[in-house]
Coordinates of C-alpha atoms (C1' of nucleotides) in Angstrom, one line a residue:
Chain A
M1 CA 38.4 19.0 -4.4
E2 CA 38.4 22.7 -4.4
K3 CA 35.0 23.7 -6.0
K4 CA 31.4 22.8 -5.2
L5 CA 29.9 21.6 -8.5
K6 CA 26.9 24.1 -8.6
E7 CA 25.1 22.1 -5.6
D8 CA 24.4 25.5 -3.9
S9 CA 21.0 24.5 -2.6
T10 CA 21.3 20.9 -3.2
S11 CA 23.1 20.0 0.1
S12 CA 19.9 21.2 1.8
T13 CA 17.2 20.3 -0.7
A14 CA 18.9 16.7 -1.1
K15 CA 18.8 16.1 2.6
I16 CA 15.1 17.1 2.9
K17 CA 14.3 14.8 -0.2
Q18 CA 16.3 11.9 1.3
A19 CA 14.4 12.3 4.7
A20 CA 11.2 12.6 2.9
H21 CA 11.7 9.5 0.8
K22 CA 12.5 7.7 4.0
L23 CA 9.7 8.7 6.2
F24 CA 7.0 8.7 3.4
L25 CA 7.7 5.1 2.8
Q26 CA 7.9 4.1 6.5
N27 CA 4.9 5.6 7.7
G28 CA 2.8 6.6 4.6
Y29 CA 1.9 10.1 3.3
G30 CA -0.9 10.9 5.9
S31 CA 1.1 9.8 8.8
T32 CA 4.1 11.9 7.9
S33 CA 4.4 15.2 9.2
I34 CA 6.6 17.9 7.6
R35 CA 7.7 18.6 11.2
E36 CA 9.3 15.0 11.3
I37 CA 10.9 15.3 7.8
A38 CA 12.4 18.8 8.7
E39 CA 13.7 17.6 12.0
S40 CA 15.2 14.5 10.2
A41 CA 16.7 16.6 7.6
G42 CA 18.4 18.8 10.1
T43 CA 16.3 21.9 9.3
N44 CA 12.8 23.3 9.9
I45 CA 9.3 23.3 8.2
A46 CA 9.8 26.9 7.0
L47 CA 12.6 26.2 4.8
L48 CA 11.1 23.1 3.7
N49 CA 8.1 25.0 2.4
Y50 CA 10.2 27.6 1.1
H51 CA 12.0 24.9 -1.2
F52 CA 9.1 22.9 -2.1
G53 CA 5.9 24.9 -1.6
S54 CA 3.8 22.3 0.0
K55 CA 3.8 18.8 1.5
Q56 CA 2.0 17.5 -1.4
N57 CA 4.5 18.9 -3.9
L58 CA 7.5 17.3 -2.1
F59 CA 5.9 14.1 -2.0
E60 CA 5.1 14.0 -5.8
V61 CA 8.9 15.4 -6.5
V62 CA 10.4 12.6 -4.3
I63 CA 8.3 9.7 -5.5
L64 CA 8.2 10.7 -9.3
E65 CA 12.1 10.9 -9.3
K66 CA 12.3 7.3 -8.2
I67 CA 9.6 6.0 -10.5
Q68 CA 11.2 7.9 -13.4
M69 CA 14.6 6.2 -12.6
L70 CA 12.9 2.8 -12.9
L71 CA 11.1 3.5 -16.1
G72 CA 14.2 5.3 -17.4
R73 CA 16.1 1.8 -17.0
L74 CA 13.1 -0.2 -18.7
A75 CA 12.4 2.1 -21.6
P76 CA 15.3 1.1 -23.8
I77 CA 14.9 -2.5 -23.2
F78 CA 11.3 -2.2 -24.3
S79 CA 12.0 -0.5 -27.4
D80 CA 15.0 -2.1 -28.6
E81 CA 14.4 -3.8 -32.2
H82 CA 17.7 -5.6 -32.3
T83 CA 16.9 -8.1 -29.4
S84 CA 14.6 -11.2 -29.4
L85 CA 11.6 -11.5 -27.0
D86 CA 13.4 -13.8 -24.9
Q87 CA 16.3 -11.4 -24.6
K88 CA 14.2 -8.8 -23.5
I89 CA 12.6 -10.8 -21.0
V90 CA 15.9 -11.8 -19.4
A91 CA 17.0 -8.2 -19.4
M92 CA 13.8 -6.8 -18.1
V93 CA 13.8 -9.4 -15.1
D94 CA 17.4 -8.5 -14.4
T95 CA 16.7 -4.8 -14.3
Y96 CA 13.5 -4.8 -12.3
I97 CA 14.8 -7.2 -9.7
D98 CA 18.1 -5.4 -9.2
F99 CA 16.1 -2.2 -8.8
L100 CA 13.7 -3.8 -6.2
L101 CA 16.5 -5.4 -4.3
E102 CA 17.8 -1.8 -3.7
D103 CA 14.4 -0.4 -3.0
P104 CA 12.1 -3.3 -2.0
D105 CA 9.4 -1.1 -0.6
L106 CA 8.9 1.5 -3.2
L107 CA 6.3 -0.4 -5.5
T108 CA 4.3 -1.5 -2.6
F109 CA 4.0 2.1 -1.5
V110 CA 3.5 3.7 -4.8
L111 CA 0.9 1.1 -6.0
N112 CA -1.0 1.9 -2.7
E113 CA -0.7 5.8 -3.3
I114 CA -1.8 5.5 -6.8
R115 CA -5.0 3.3 -5.4
K116 CA -5.8 6.1 -3.0
N117 CA -5.4 8.5 -5.8
N118 CA -3.1 10.9 -3.7
F119 CA -1.5 11.9 -7.0
E120 CA -2.2 11.2 -10.9
F121 CA 1.4 11.2 -11.6
I122 CA 1.0 8.1 -13.7
A123 CA -0.4 10.5 -16.6
K124 CA 3.0 12.3 -16.3
T125 CA 5.2 9.2 -16.8
R126 CA 3.4 8.2 -20.1
L127 CA 3.7 4.6 -19.1
G128 CA 0.7 3.5 -21.1
E129 CA 2.1 4.7 -24.3
M130 CA 5.6 3.2 -23.5
V131 CA 4.0 -0.2 -23.1
H132 CA 1.6 -0.1 -25.8
Q133 CA 3.6 0.9 -28.7
S134 CA 6.6 -0.7 -27.5
Y135 CA 8.3 -3.1 -29.8
F136 CA 8.4 -5.5 -26.8
M137 CA 4.4 -5.7 -27.1
K138 CA 4.7 -6.3 -30.7
Q139 CA 7.0 -9.3 -30.1
L140 CA 4.8 -10.6 -27.4
K141 CA 1.8 -10.4 -29.5
A142 CA 3.4 -12.4 -32.3
A143 CA 4.2 -15.2 -29.9
T144 CA 0.7 -15.2 -27.9
G145 CA -2.0 -13.6 -29.9
A146 CA -3.3 -10.4 -29.3
A147 CA -5.8 -11.5 -26.5
N148 CA -3.2 -13.3 -24.4
S149 CA -0.4 -10.6 -24.6
L150 CA -1.5 -8.4 -21.8
Q151 CA -2.3 -11.6 -19.6
L152 CA 1.4 -12.6 -20.3
L153 CA 2.8 -9.4 -19.5
I154 CA 0.8 -9.2 -16.2
N155 CA 2.3 -12.8 -15.4
I156 CA 5.9 -11.4 -15.9
V157 CA 5.3 -8.4 -13.8
S158 CA 3.6 -10.3 -11.2
M159 CA 6.4 -12.9 -10.7
M160 CA 9.0 -10.1 -10.5
V161 CA 7.1 -7.5 -8.3
Y162 CA 4.8 -9.5 -6.0
P163 CA 7.5 -11.3 -4.0
F164 CA 8.5 -7.9 -2.8
M165 CA 5.1 -6.9 -1.7
A166 CA 4.7 -10.1 0.0
R167 CA 7.9 -9.9 1.7
P168 CA 7.1 -8.7 5.1
V169 CA 4.4 -11.5 5.3
L170 CA 7.1 -14.0 4.1
I171 CA 9.5 -12.9 6.8
Q172 CA 6.9 -12.2 9.8
T173 CA 5.4 -15.6 9.3
G174 CA 8.8 -17.5 9.3
L175 CA 8.2 -18.7 5.6
T176 CA 11.6 -17.3 5.0
D177 CA 14.3 -14.9 6.4
Q178 CA 15.9 -11.9 5.0
D179 CA 19.2 -13.5 3.6
E180 CA 17.2 -16.4 2.2
F181 CA 14.7 -14.1 0.8
H182 CA 17.5 -12.1 -1.1
Q183 CA 18.9 -15.5 -2.3
M184 CA 15.5 -16.4 -3.5
M185 CA 15.0 -13.3 -5.8
L186 CA 18.7 -13.8 -7.2
E187 CA 17.4 -17.4 -8.0
R188 CA 14.1 -15.9 -9.7
K189 CA 16.3 -13.7 -12.0
K190 CA 17.3 -17.1 -13.7
M191 CA 13.9 -19.0 -13.2
I192 CA 11.4 -16.3 -14.4
P193 CA 12.5 -16.5 -18.0
V194 CA 12.5 -20.3 -17.8
W195 CA 8.9 -20.3 -16.5
V196 CA 7.6 -17.6 -19.0
R197 CA 8.9 -19.7 -21.9
S198 CA 7.0 -22.8 -20.7
M199 CA 4.0 -20.7 -20.4
L200 CA 4.6 -19.5 -23.9
K201 CA 4.7 -23.1 -25.1
S202 CA 1.4 -24.1 -23.4
D203 CA -0.2 -20.9 -24.7
V204 CA -0.3 -22.2 -28.3
S205 CA -3.5 -24.4 -27.3
Chain B
M1 CA -40.1 -10.7 11.3
E2 CA -41.2 -9.8 15.1
K3 CA -37.9 -10.5 16.9
K4 CA -34.4 -8.8 16.8
L5 CA -32.1 -11.8 16.6
K6 CA -30.0 -10.4 19.6
E7 CA -28.6 -7.5 17.4
D8 CA -28.8 -5.0 20.0
S9 CA -25.6 -3.1 19.5
T10 CA -24.8 -4.5 16.1
S11 CA -26.9 -1.9 14.3
S12 CA -24.5 0.6 15.5
T13 CA -21.4 -1.2 15.7
A14 CA -21.8 -2.8 12.2
K15 CA -22.3 0.6 10.6
I16 CA -19.1 2.0 12.3
K17 CA -17.3 -1.0 10.9
Q18 CA -18.5 -0.8 7.4
A19 CA -17.8 2.9 7.4
A20 CA -14.4 2.4 8.8
H21 CA -13.5 -0.3 6.2
K22 CA -14.4 1.9 3.4
L23 CA -12.6 5.0 4.8
F24 CA -9.5 3.2 5.8
L25 CA -9.0 1.7 2.4
Q26 CA -10.0 4.7 0.5
N27 CA -7.7 7.2 2.4
G28 CA -5.2 5.1 4.6
Y29 CA -4.9 4.9 8.4
G30 CA -3.1 8.0 8.8
S31 CA -5.4 10.2 6.5
T32 CA -8.6 8.7 7.8
S33 CA -10.1 10.6 11.0
I34 CA -12.3 9.2 13.4
R35 CA -14.6 12.0 13.0
E36 CA -15.1 11.1 9.3
I37 CA -15.7 7.5 10.2
A38 CA -18.4 8.5 13.0
E39 CA -20.1 11.0 10.4
S40 CA -20.3 8.5 7.8
A41 CA -21.8 6.0 10.2
G42 CA -24.4 8.6 11.2
T43 CA -22.9 8.7 14.9
N44 CA -20.1 10.6 16.8
I45 CA -16.6 10.0 17.9
A46 CA -17.7 9.5 21.5
L47 CA -19.8 6.6 20.8
L48 CA -17.2 5.3 18.5
N49 CA -14.5 5.2 21.2
Y50 CA -17.1 4.1 23.7
H51 CA -17.6 0.9 21.4
F52 CA -14.0 0.4 20.1
G53 CA -11.8 2.1 22.6
S54 CA -9.4 3.6 20.2
K55 CA -8.8 4.3 16.5
Q56 CA -6.0 1.8 16.4
N57 CA -8.3 -0.9 17.8
L58 CA -11.1 -0.1 15.5
F59 CA -8.5 -0.5 12.6
E60 CA -7.3 -3.7 13.7
V61 CA -10.7 -5.3 14.5
V62 CA -12.1 -4.4 10.8
I63 CA -9.0 -5.3 8.9
L64 CA -8.5 -8.8 11.1
E65 CA -12.1 -9.7 10.4
K66 CA -11.6 -9.4 6.5
I67 CA -8.5 -11.3 6.4
Q68 CA -9.8 -14.0 8.7
M69 CA -12.7 -14.2 6.2
L70 CA -10.1 -14.8 3.3
L71 CA -8.1 -17.3 5.3
G72 CA -11.1 -19.1 6.5
R73 CA -12.1 -19.8 2.9
L74 CA -8.6 -21.0 2.0
A75 CA -7.9 -23.1 5.0
P76 CA -9.9 -26.0 4.3
I77 CA -8.6 -26.1 0.6
F78 CA -5.0 -26.4 1.9
S79 CA -5.7 -29.0 4.5
D80 CA -7.8 -31.4 2.3
E81 CA -6.0 -34.6 2.1
H82 CA -8.7 -36.2 -0.5
T83 CA -7.9 -33.9 -3.4
S84 CA -5.0 -33.7 -5.7
L85 CA -2.4 -30.8 -6.2
D86 CA -4.3 -29.7 -9.1
Q87 CA -7.6 -29.8 -7.8
K88 CA -6.3 -27.6 -5.0
I89 CA -4.7 -24.9 -7.2
V90 CA -8.1 -24.9 -9.3
A91 CA -10.0 -24.3 -5.9
M92 CA -7.5 -21.9 -4.5
V93 CA -7.3 -19.7 -7.6
D94 CA -11.0 -19.6 -7.8
T95 CA -11.4 -18.8 -4.2
Y96 CA -9.0 -16.1 -4.1
I97 CA -9.9 -14.3 -7.3
D98 CA -13.6 -14.4 -6.5
F99 CA -12.8 -12.9 -2.9
L100 CA -10.6 -10.1 -4.7
L101 CA -13.4 -9.4 -7.2
E102 CA -15.7 -8.6 -4.3
D103 CA -12.8 -6.3 -2.5
P104 CA -10.2 -5.4 -5.1
D105 CA -8.2 -3.1 -2.9
L106 CA -8.2 -5.2 0.3
L107 CA -4.5 -6.7 -0.2
T108 CA -2.8 -3.7 -1.5
F109 CA -4.0 -2.0 1.5
V110 CA -3.2 -4.9 3.9
L111 CA 0.3 -5.5 2.6
N112 CA 1.3 -2.0 2.7
E113 CA 0.1 -1.7 6.3
I114 CA 2.0 -4.8 7.3
R115 CA 5.1 -3.2 5.5
K116 CA 4.5 -0.1 7.6
N117 CA 4.3 -2.4 10.7
N118 CA 1.1 -0.6 11.8
F119 CA 0.1 -3.8 13.5
E120 CA 1.7 -7.2 13.7
F121 CA -1.6 -8.9 13.3
I122 CA -0.1 -11.5 10.8
A123 CA 1.0 -13.5 14.2
K124 CA -2.5 -13.5 15.2
T125 CA -3.7 -15.3 12.1
R126 CA -1.1 -18.3 12.2
L127 CA -0.8 -18.0 8.6
G128 CA 2.8 -19.3 8.6
E129 CA 1.9 -22.7 10.4
M130 CA -1.1 -22.9 8.1
V131 CA 1.0 -22.9 5.0
H132 CA 4.0 -24.7 6.2
Q133 CA 2.4 -27.8 7.8
S134 CA -0.3 -28.0 5.3
Y135 CA -1.1 -31.1 3.0
F136 CA -1.1 -28.6 0.1
M137 CA 2.7 -27.7 0.7
K138 CA 3.4 -31.6 1.1
Q139 CA 2.0 -32.2 -2.5
L140 CA 3.8 -29.3 -4.0
K141 CA 7.0 -30.2 -2.4
A142 CA 6.6 -33.8 -3.7
A143 CA 6.0 -32.3 -7.3
T144 CA 8.8 -29.6 -7.4
G145 CA 11.5 -30.6 -4.7
A146 CA 11.6 -28.8 -1.5
A147 CA 13.9 -25.9 -2.8
N148 CA 11.5 -25.0 -5.5
S149 CA 8.1 -25.5 -3.7
L150 CA 8.3 -21.8 -2.0
Q151 CA 9.1 -20.2 -5.5
L152 CA 6.2 -22.0 -7.1
L153 CA 3.7 -21.1 -4.2
I154 CA 4.8 -17.5 -4.7
N155 CA 4.3 -17.5 -8.5
I156 CA 0.7 -18.9 -8.1
V157 CA -0.2 -16.2 -5.3
S158 CA 1.7 -13.4 -7.7
M159 CA -0.3 -14.5 -10.6
M160 CA -3.7 -14.2 -8.5
V161 CA -2.9 -11.3 -6.6
Y162 CA -0.8 -8.8 -8.2
P163 CA -3.3 -7.8 -11.2
F164 CA -5.5 -6.4 -8.5
M165 CA -2.5 -4.3 -7.1
A166 CA -1.8 -3.1 -10.4
R167 CA -5.3 -2.5 -11.3
P168 CA -5.3 1.4 -10.8
V169 CA -2.3 1.4 -13.3
L170 CA -3.7 -0.5 -15.9
I171 CA -6.9 1.4 -15.9
Q172 CA -5.4 4.8 -15.6
T173 CA -2.8 4.0 -18.2
G174 CA -5.5 2.9 -20.7
L175 CA -4.0 -0.6 -20.9
T176 CA -7.3 -1.8 -20.1
D177 CA -10.7 -0.7 -18.5
Q178 CA -13.0 -1.8 -15.7
D179 CA -15.2 -4.3 -17.7
E180 CA -12.3 -5.6 -19.6
F181 CA -10.3 -6.1 -16.3
H182 CA -13.2 -8.1 -14.6
Q183 CA -13.3 -10.2 -17.9
M184 CA -9.6 -10.8 -17.7
M185 CA -9.6 -11.8 -14.1
L186 CA -12.4 -14.5 -14.9
E187 CA -10.2 -15.6 -17.8
R188 CA -7.5 -15.9 -15.4
K189 CA -9.4 -18.3 -13.1
K190 CA -9.0 -20.8 -16.1
M191 CA -5.6 -20.0 -17.3
I192 CA -3.5 -20.0 -14.0
P193 CA -3.8 -23.6 -13.3
V194 CA -2.9 -24.1 -17.0
W195 CA 0.2 -22.1 -16.5
V196 CA 1.1 -23.6 -13.4
R197 CA 0.9 -27.1 -14.9
S198 CA 3.3 -25.9 -17.6
M199 CA 5.7 -24.6 -14.9
L200 CA 5.4 -27.8 -13.2
K201 CA 6.6 -29.7 -16.2
S202 CA 9.6 -27.4 -17.0
D203 CA 10.7 -27.6 -13.4
V204 CA 11.9 -31.1 -13.7
S205 CA 14.9 -29.8 -15.2
Chain C
dG1 C1' -26.0 3.8 25.3
dT2 C1' -25.8 8.3 23.6
dC3 C1' -24.3 12.8 22.9
dT4 C1' -22.5 17.9 23.8
dA5 C1' -18.6 20.1 25.3
dT6 C1' -13.8 20.5 25.7
dA7 C1' -9.3 19.2 26.7
dA8 C1' -4.6 18.7 25.1
dC9 C1' -2.2 18.4 21.3
dC10 C1' -0.5 18.1 16.4
dT11 C1' -1.2 19.7 11.6
dG12 C1' 0.3 22.6 7.4
dA13 C1' 1.5 26.9 6.1
dT14 C1' 3.3 31.8 6.4
dA15 C1' 4.8 36.4 8.2
dG16 C1' 8.7 38.9 9.3
dA17 C1' 13.1 39.5 11.4
dC18 C1' 17.9 38.7 10.0
Chain D
dG1 C1' 18.4 31.5 2.2
dT2 C1' 17.5 30.7 6.8
dC3 C1' 15.0 30.7 11.2
dT4 C1' 11.7 31.8 15.0
dA5 C1' 7.1 32.8 16.3
dT6 C1' 2.4 32.1 15.2
dC7 C1' -2.0 31.4 13.2
dA8 C1' -6.3 28.9 12.2
dG9 C1' -7.9 24.7 12.1
dG10 C1' -8.1 19.7 12.6
dT11 C1' -6.7 15.8 15.6
dT12 C1' -7.8 11.7 19.3
dA13 C1' -9.7 11.0 23.4
dT14 C1' -12.6 11.9 27.6
dA15 C1' -15.4 14.0 31.3
dG16 C1' -20.0 14.3 32.5
dA17 C1' -25.1 15.4 31.4
dC18 C1' -28.9 12.7 30.4

DNA sequence: GTCTATAACCTGATAGAC
DNA sequence: GTCTATCAGGTTATAGAC
């Protein structure tokens, strides 16, 4: 109540980051000006550059923070040596879809920015190592054979993530609406593990 | 040999459209200037605006053309009343993946632009009707029940499309390389129908 | 149809007062 | 730390010569 918890500059920088996140996702990097961001945050471009150095740097700080939040939730699941493959898949689907329900547009945006090579921040996340050396991949390889394990991983991630990328299309075409979409994603938390189990069985061909 | 086949202006506009397609996908709409496009096409901005009116219009023309190309290939498969559901899935996977192998970045780009609402061109494609009233959806509903048919369709499209969106991540993280990725996508043309069959079986729960 | 020249404006970044 | 004022350069679009 009586003390600020060492948030001296935070009030200012947090507002800027929040506004930047919203505008970058809404308009894309190239179509967002730091003027807009500053105005939306109730400040000016000079202060913005004072705190973050450049537009590019602000961008990386904001997006990296979000991505690390997702990876931070997934990493413990991937590395847990005391859960079964099936338990991991259930936990992973749950975590991923909950995250995307909070921030449905983040991955569409990030994958597109990575494609344009606007920043090579994937190296900074060490995602490759996290996946490759994980106990999860060991278990998946044991269940599918080495050749198919990556294919199966791709399937699982596809079924979690792609619906969120297609969401604007699904809604704009009238194939579903906002509420129904939300309900479908909750339903998928239950169904994706079921579908994956059936794929794993058929894969022993 | 001796006659131009009524391609008077095409030589000029085709070059512009080609350059626009390449640069829009590479850099995004906001980060691509018509100067770049004009230069890359060997002309100038005045001529570009003469032919296409504005940057936004050029953008819509170029992207709509590509999307219509994909939908044009898919529509006959969806509406064919003389093929089984399984045959349709095989044909659809084949068509979709072949298209994406030619133009791997198109859907990442388009889905992101739709999200930003840079243009509401989906209405122009009548995609919703094409899917909803299709013979394909009738067959899928018969095989899964009405509630799950959309979920299944989403799964199929996810498994075809998402790998291409994740491609930059898969390659930059070292989980695969360009050649291996290509090989994996060819493999998926065979495997996705198998996976879908196993999901359809498990769905009769 | 094609191109040069230019209008009118927006961009990221910074210098300097407070 | 914060802000005004400004710089140098890039932006789309168009007017007008040929």
